[in-house]
PDB file of C-alpha atoms and ligand atoms in Angstrom:
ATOM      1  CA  UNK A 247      -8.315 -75.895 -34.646  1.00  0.00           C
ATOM      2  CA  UNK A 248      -7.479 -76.861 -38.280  1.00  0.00           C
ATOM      3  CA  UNK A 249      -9.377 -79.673 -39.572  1.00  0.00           C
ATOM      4  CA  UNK A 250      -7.695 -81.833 -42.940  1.00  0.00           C
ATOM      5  CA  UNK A 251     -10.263 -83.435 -44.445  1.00  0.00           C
ATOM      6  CA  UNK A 252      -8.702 -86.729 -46.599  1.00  0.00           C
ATOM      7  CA  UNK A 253      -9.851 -89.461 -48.820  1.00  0.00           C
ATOM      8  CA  UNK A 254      -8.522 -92.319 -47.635  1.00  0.00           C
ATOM      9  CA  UNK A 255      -6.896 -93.666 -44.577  1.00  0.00           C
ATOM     10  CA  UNK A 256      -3.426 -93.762 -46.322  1.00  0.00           C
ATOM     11  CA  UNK A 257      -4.031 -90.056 -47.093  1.00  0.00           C
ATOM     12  CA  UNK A 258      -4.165 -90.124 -43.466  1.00  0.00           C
ATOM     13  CA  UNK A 259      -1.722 -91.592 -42.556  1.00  0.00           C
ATOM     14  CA  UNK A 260       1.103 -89.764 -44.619  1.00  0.00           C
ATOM     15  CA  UNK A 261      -0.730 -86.595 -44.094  1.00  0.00           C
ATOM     16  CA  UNK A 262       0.155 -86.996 -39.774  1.00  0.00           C
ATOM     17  CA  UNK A 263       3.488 -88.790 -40.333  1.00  0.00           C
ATOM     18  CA  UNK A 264       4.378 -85.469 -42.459  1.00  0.00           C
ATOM     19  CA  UNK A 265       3.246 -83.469 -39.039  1.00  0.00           C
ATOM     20  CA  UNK A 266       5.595 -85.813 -36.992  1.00  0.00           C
ATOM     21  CA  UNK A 267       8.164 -85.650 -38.931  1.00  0.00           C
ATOM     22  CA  UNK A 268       7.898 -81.861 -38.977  1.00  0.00           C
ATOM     23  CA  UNK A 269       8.080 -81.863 -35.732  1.00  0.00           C
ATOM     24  CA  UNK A 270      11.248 -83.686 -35.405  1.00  0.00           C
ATOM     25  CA  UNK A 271      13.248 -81.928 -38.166  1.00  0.00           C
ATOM     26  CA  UNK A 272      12.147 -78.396 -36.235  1.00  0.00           C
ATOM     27  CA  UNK A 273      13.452 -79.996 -32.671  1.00  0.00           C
ATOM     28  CA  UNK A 274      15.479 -83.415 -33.414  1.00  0.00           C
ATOM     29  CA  UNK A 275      15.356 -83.785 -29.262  1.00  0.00           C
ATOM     30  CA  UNK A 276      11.373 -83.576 -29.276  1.00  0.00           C
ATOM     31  CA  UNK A 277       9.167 -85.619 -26.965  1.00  0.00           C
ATOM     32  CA  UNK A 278       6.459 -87.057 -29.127  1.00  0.00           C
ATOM     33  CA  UNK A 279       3.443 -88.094 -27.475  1.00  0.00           C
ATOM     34  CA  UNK A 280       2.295 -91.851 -29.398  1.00  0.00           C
ATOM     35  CA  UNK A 281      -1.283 -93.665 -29.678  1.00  0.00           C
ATOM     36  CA  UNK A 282      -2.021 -97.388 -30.742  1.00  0.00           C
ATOM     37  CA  UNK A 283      -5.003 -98.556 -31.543  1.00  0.00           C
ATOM     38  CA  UNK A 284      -5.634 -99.259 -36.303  1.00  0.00           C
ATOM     39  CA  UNK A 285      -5.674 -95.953 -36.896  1.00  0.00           C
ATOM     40  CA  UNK A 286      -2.269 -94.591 -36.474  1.00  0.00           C
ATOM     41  CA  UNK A 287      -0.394 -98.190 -37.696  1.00  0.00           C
ATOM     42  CA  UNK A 288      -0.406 -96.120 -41.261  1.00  0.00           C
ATOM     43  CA  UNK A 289       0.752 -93.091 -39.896  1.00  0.00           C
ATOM     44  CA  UNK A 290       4.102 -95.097 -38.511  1.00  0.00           C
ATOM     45  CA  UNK A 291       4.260 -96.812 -41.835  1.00  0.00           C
ATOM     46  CA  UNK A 292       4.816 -94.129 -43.450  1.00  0.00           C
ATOM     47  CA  UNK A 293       7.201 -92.620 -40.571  1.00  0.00           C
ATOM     48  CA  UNK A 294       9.377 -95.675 -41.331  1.00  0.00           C
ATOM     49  CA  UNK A 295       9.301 -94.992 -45.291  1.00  0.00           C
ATOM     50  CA  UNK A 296      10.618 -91.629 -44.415  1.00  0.00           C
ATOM     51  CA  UNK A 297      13.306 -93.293 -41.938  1.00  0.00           C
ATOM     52  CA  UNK A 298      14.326 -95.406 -44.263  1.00  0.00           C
ATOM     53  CA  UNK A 299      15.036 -92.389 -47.058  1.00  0.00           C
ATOM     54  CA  UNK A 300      16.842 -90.599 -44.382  1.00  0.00           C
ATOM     55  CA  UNK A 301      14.003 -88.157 -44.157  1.00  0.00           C
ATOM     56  CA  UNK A 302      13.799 -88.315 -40.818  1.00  0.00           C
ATOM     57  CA  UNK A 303      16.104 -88.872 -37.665  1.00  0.00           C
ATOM     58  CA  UNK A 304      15.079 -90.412 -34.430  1.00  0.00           C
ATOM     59  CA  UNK A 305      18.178 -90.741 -32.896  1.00  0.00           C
ATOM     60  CA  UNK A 306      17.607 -87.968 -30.238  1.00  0.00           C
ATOM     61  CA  UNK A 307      13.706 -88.212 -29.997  1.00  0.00           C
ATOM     62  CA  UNK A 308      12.008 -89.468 -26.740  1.00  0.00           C
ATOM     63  CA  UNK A 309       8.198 -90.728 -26.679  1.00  0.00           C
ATOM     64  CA  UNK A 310       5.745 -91.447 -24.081  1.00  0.00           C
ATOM     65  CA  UNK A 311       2.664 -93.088 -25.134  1.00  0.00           C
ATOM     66  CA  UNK A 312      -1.030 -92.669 -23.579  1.00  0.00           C
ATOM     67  CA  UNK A 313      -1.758 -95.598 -22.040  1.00  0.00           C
ATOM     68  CA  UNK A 314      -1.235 -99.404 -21.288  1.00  0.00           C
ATOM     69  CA  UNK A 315      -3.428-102.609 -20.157  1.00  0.00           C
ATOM     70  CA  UNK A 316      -2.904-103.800 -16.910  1.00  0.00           C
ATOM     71  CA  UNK A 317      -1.912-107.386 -16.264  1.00  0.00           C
ATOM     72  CA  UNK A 318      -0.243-107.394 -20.129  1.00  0.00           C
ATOM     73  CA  UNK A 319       3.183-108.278 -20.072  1.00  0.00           C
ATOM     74  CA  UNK A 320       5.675-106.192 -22.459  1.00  0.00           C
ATOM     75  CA  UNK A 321       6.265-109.473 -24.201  1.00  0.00           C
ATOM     76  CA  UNK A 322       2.072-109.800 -24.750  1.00  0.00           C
ATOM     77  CA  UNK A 323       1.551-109.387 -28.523  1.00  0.00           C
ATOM     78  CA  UNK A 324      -1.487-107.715 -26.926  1.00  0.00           C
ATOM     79  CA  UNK A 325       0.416-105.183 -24.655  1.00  0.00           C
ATOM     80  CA  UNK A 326       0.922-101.505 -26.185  1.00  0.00           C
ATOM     81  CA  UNK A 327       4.715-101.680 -25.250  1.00  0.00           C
ATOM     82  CA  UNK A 328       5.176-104.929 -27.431  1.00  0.00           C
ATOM     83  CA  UNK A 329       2.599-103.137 -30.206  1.00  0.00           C
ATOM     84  CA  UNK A 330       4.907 -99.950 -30.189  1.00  0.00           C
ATOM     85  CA  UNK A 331       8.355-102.100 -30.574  1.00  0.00           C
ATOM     86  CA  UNK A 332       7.028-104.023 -33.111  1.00  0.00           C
ATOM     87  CA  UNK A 333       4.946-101.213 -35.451  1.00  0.00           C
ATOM     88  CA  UNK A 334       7.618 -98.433 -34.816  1.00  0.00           C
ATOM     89  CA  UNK A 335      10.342 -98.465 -32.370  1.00  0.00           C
ATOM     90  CA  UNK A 336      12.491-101.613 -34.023  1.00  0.00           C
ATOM     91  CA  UNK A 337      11.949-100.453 -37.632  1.00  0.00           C
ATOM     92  CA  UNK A 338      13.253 -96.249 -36.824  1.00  0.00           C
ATOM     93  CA  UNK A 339      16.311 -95.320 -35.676  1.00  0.00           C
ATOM     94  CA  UNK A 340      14.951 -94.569 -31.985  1.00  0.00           C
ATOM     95  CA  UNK A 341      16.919 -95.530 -28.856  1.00  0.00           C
ATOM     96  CA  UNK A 342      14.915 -97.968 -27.226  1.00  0.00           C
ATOM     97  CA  UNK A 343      15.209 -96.655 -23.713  1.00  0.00           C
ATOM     98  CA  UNK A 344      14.352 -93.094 -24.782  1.00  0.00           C
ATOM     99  CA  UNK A 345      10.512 -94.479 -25.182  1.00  0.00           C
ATOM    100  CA  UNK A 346       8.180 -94.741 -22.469  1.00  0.00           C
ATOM    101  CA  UNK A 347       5.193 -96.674 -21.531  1.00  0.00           C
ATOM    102  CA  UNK A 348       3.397 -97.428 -18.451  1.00  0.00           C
ATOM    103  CA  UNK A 349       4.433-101.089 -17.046  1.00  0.00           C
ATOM    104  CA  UNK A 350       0.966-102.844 -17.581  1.00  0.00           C
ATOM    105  CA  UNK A 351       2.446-105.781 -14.619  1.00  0.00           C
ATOM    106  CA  UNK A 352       3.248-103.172 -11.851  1.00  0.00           C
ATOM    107  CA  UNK A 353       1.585-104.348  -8.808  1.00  0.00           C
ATOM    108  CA  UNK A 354      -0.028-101.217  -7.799  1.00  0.00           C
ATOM    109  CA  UNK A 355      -1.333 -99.304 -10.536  1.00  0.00           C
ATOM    110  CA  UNK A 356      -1.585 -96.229  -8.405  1.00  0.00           C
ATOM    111  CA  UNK A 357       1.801 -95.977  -7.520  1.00  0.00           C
ATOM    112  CA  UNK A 358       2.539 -97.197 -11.368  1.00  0.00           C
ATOM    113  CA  UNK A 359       0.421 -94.218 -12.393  1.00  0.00           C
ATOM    114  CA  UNK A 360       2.789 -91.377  -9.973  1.00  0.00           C
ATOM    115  CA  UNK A 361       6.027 -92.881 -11.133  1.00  0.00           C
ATOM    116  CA  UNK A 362       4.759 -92.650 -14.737  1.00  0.00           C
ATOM    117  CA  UNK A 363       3.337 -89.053 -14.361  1.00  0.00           C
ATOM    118  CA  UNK A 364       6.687 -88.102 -12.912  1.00  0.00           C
ATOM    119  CA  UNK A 365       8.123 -89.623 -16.156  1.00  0.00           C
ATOM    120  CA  UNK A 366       6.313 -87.772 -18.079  1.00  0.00           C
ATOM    121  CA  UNK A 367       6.655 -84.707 -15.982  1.00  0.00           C
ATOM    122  CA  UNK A 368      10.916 -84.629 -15.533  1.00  0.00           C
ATOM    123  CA  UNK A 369      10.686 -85.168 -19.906  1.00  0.00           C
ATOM    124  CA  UNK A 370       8.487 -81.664 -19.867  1.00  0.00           C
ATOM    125  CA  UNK A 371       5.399 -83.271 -21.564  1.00  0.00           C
ATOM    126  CA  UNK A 372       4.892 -83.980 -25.345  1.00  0.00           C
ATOM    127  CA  UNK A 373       6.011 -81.174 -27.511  1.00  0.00           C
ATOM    128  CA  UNK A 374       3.516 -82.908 -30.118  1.00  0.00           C
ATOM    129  CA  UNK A 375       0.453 -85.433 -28.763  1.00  0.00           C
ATOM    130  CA  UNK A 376      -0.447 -88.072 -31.429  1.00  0.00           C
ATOM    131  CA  UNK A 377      -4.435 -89.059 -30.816  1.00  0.00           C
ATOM    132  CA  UNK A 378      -6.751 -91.448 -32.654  1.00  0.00           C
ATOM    133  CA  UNK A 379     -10.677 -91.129 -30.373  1.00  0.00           C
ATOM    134  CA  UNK A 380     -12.657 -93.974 -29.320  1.00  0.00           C
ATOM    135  CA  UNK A 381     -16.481 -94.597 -30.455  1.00  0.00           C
ATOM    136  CA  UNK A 382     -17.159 -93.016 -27.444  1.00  0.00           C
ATOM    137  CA  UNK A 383     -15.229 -90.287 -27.685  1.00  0.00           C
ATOM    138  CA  UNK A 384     -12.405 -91.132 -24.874  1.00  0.00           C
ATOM    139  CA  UNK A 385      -8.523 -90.525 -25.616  1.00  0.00           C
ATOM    140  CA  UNK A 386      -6.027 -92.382 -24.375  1.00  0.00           C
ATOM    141  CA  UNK A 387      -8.019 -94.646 -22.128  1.00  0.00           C
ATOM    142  CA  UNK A 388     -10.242 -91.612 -20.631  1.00  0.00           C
ATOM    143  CA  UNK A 389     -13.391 -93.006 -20.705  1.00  0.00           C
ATOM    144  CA  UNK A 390     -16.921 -90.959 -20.603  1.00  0.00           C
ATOM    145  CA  UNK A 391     -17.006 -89.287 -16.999  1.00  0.00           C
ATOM    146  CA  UNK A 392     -18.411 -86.546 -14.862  1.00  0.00           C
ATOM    147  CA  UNK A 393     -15.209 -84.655 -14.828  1.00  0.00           C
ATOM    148  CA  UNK A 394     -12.106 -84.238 -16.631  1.00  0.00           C
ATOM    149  CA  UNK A 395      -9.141 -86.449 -14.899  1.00  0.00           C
ATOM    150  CA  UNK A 396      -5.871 -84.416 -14.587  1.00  0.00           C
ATOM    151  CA  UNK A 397      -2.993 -86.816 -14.345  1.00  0.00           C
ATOM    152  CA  UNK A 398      -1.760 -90.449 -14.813  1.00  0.00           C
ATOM    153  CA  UNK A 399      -4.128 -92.718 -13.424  1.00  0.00           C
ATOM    154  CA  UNK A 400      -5.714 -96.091 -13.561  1.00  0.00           C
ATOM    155  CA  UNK A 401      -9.314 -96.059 -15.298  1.00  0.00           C
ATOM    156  CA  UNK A 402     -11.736 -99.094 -15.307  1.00  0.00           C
ATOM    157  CA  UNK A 403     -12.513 -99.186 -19.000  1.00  0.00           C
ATOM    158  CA  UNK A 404     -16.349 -99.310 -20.462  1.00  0.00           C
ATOM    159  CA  UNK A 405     -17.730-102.643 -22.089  1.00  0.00           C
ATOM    160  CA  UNK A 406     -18.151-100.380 -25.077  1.00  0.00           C
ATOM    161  CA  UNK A 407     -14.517-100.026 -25.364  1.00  0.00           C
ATOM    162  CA  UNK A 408     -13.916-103.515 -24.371  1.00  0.00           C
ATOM    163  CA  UNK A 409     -15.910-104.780 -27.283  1.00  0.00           C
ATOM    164  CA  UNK A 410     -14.600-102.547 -29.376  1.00  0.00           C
ATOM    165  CA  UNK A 411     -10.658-103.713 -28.663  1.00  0.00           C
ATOM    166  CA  UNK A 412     -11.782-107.223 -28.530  1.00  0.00           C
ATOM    167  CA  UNK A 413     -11.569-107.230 -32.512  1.00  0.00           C
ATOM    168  CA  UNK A 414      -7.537-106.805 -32.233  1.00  0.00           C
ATOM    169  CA  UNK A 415      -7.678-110.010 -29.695  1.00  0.00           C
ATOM    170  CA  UNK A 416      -7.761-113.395 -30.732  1.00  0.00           C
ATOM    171  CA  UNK A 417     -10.237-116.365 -29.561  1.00  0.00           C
ATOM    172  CA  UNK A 418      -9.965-117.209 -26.301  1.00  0.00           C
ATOM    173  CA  UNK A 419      -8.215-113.954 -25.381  1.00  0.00           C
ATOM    174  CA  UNK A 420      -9.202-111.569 -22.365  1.00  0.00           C
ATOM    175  CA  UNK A 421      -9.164-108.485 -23.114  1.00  0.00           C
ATOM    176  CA  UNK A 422      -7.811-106.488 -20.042  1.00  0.00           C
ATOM    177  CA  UNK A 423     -10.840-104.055 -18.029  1.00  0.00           C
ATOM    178  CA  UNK A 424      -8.488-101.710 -16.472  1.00  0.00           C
ATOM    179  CA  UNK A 425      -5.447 -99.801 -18.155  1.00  0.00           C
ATOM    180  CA  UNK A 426      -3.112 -96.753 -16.841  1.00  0.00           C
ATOM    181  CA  UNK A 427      -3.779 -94.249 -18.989  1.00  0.00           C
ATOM    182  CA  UNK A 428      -2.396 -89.881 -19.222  1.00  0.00           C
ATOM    183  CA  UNK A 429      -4.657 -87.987 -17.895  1.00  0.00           C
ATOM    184  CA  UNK A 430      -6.796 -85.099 -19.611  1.00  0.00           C
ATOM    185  CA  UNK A 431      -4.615 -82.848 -18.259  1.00  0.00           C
ATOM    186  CA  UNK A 432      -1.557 -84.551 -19.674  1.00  0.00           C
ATOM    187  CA  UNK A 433      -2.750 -84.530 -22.776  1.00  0.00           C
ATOM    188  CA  UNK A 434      -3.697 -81.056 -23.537  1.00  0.00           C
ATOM    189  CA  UNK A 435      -0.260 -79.819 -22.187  1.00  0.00           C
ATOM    190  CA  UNK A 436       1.141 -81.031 -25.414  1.00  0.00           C
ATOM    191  CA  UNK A 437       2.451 -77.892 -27.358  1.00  0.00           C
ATOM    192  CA  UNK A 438       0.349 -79.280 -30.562  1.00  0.00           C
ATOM    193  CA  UNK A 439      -2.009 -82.346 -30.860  1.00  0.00           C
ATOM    194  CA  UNK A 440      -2.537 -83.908 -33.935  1.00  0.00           C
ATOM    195  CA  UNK A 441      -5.910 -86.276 -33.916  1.00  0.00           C
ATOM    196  CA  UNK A 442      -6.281 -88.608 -36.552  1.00  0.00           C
ATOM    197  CA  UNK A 443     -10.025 -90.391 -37.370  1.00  0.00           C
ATOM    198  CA  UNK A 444     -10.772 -92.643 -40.128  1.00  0.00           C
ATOM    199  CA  UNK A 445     -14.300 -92.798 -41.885  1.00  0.00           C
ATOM    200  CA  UNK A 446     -16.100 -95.627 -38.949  1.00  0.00           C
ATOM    201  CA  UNK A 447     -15.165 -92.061 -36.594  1.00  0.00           C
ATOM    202  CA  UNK A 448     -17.418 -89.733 -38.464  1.00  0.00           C
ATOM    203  CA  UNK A 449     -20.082 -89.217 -35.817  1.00  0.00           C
ATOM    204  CA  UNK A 450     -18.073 -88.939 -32.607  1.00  0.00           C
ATOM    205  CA  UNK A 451     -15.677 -86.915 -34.550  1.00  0.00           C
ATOM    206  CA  UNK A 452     -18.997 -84.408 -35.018  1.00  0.00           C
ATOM    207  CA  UNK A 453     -20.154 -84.464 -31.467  1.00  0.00           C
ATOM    208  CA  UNK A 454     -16.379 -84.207 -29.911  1.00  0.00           C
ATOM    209  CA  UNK A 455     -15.628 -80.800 -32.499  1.00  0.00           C
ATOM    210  CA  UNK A 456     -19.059 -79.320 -32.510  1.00  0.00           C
ATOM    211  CA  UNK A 457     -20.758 -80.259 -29.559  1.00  0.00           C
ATOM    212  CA  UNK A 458     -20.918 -79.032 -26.189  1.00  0.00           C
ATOM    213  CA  UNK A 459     -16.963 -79.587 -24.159  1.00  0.00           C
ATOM    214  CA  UNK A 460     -18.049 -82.264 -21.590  1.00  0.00           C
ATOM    215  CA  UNK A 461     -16.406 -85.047 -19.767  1.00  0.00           C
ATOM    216  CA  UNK A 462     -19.078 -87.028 -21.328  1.00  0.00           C
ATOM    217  CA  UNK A 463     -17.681 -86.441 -24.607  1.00  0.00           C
ATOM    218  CA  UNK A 464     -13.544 -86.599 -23.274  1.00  0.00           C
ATOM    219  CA  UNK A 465     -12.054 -85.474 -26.779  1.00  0.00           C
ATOM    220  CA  UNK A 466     -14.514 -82.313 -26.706  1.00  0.00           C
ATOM    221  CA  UNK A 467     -12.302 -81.036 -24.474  1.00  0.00           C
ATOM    222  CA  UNK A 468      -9.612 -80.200 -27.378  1.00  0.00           C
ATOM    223  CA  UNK A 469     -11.731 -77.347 -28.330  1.00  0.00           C
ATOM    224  CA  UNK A 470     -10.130 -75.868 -26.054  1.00  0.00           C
ATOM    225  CA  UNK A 471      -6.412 -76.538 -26.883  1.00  0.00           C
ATOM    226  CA  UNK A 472      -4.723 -73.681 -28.472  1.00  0.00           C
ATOM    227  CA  UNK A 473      -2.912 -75.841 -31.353  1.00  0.00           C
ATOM    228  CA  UNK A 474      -4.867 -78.827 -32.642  1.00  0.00           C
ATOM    229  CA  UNK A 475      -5.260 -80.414 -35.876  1.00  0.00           C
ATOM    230  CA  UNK A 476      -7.825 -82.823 -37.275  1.00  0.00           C
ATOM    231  CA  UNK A 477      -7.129 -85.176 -40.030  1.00  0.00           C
ATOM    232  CA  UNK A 478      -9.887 -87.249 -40.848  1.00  0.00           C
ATOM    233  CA  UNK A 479     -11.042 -89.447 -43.707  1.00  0.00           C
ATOM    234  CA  UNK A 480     -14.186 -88.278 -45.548  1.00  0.00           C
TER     235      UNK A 480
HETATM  236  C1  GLP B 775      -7.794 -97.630 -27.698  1.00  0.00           C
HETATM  237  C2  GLP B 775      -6.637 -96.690 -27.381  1.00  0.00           C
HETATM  238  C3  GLP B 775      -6.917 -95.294 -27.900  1.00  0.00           C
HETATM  239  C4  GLP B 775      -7.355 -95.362 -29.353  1.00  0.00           C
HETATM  240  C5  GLP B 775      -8.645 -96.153 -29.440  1.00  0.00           C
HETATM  241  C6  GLP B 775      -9.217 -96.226 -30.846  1.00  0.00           C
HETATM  242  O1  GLP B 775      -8.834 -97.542 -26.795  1.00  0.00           O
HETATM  243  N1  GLP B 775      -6.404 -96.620 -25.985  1.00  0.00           N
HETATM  244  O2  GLP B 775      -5.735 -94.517 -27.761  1.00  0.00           O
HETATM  245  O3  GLP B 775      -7.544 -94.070 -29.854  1.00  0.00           O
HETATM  246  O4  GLP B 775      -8.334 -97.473 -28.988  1.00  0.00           O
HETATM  247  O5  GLP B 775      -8.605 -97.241 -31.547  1.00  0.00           O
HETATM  248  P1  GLP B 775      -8.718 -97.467 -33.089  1.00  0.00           P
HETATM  249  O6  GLP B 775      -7.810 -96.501 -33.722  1.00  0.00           O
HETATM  250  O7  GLP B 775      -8.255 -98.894 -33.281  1.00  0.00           O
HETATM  251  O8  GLP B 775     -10.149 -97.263 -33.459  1.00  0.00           O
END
């Protein structure tokens, strides 16, 4: 594991945009595997910079992000899908139907959840996984548990994480309680992950890298990944 210890969140940001776009320039047909959430906004900021300059070409890349609420539609300011369009996919060069998502309105997220793990499957995985880590340590939308999920699925999320997304939602706005989210095992088939924690992460970013690998503690588990890197903000 290779931790990059920054100074600031834009440090941050155009120190994992660089690892993107690395990735891209050494396979242009890549699958990269994309977060939401504040902390990587600066990270695709500084993706579209290097766009713009021509630094970077996204005309063959695919994505598939983590997760999605349920009962958000894709034209929801709130949804992931309309977060993703709007921070990233309509300001790169990206086809818009090479990124995927899971459909937050499908009416049964378990069968949602198999067609999007086969999705994910038939593009081989993420030959790069971009993570930001929640207070309480879950990635994606895998909560604290008593074991490690594998694959797509739906998870009920924690009033911890609730409150904790309510800050992005406006007054009077519910903020979903279940999303489909990638699976543990999903996400440490990516070739690399790259995990990106700003200064408010300091603690859980301590107990996830040093403590004991437990489902209690989901991002402990990318100890045990054979290519991560950490780029936090001191
Ligand atoms: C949500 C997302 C996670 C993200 C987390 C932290 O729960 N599902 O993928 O890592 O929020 O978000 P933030 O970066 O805003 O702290």
């Amino acid at each position: 594991m290779r931790i990059i210890q920054t100074n600031s969140y834009e440090e941050m940001s155009v120190r994992a945009a660089g690892l993107l776009a690395a990735q891209v320039l050494l396979k242009p047909g890549c699958v990269l595997g994309l977060a939401t959430g504040s902390s990587p906004v600066g990270t695709y900021q500084e993706l579209i910079r290097m766009c713009e300059k021509g630094l970077v070409d996204f005309t063959q890349v695919k994505t598939v992000n983590l997760d999605e609420y349920c009962g958000l539609e894709s034209t929801n300011p709130q949804s992931y899908r309309y977060f993703m369009n709007k921070t990233l996919f309509e300001q790169i060069n990206i086809d818009l139907s090479n990124t995927y998502l899971p459909d937050g309105m499908a009416q049964d997220a378990a069968e949602e959840s198999k067609r999007y793990q086969a999705q994910v499957e038939k593009l081989g995985g993420a030959d790069l996984q971009l993570l930001g880590i929640g207070q309480n340590g879950h990635i994606g939308f895998n909560e604290p548990n008593d074991f490690f999920t594998r694959d797509v699925h739906e998870e009920k999320l924690t009033q911890s994480t609730i409150n904790a997304n309510s800050r992005l939602f406006g007054e009077g706005e519910t903020v979903p309680t279940t999303a489909i989210t990638m699976g543990i095992g999903n996400i440490m088939k990516a070739g690399k992950i790259v995990l990106i924690a700003g200064a408010d992460k300091k603690d859980i970013i301590e107990e996830a890298l040093y403590g004991p690998v437990t489902p209690k503690v989901p991002a402990s588990v990318l100890q045990l990944h054979k290519d991560v890197t950490v780029i936090t903000v001191q």
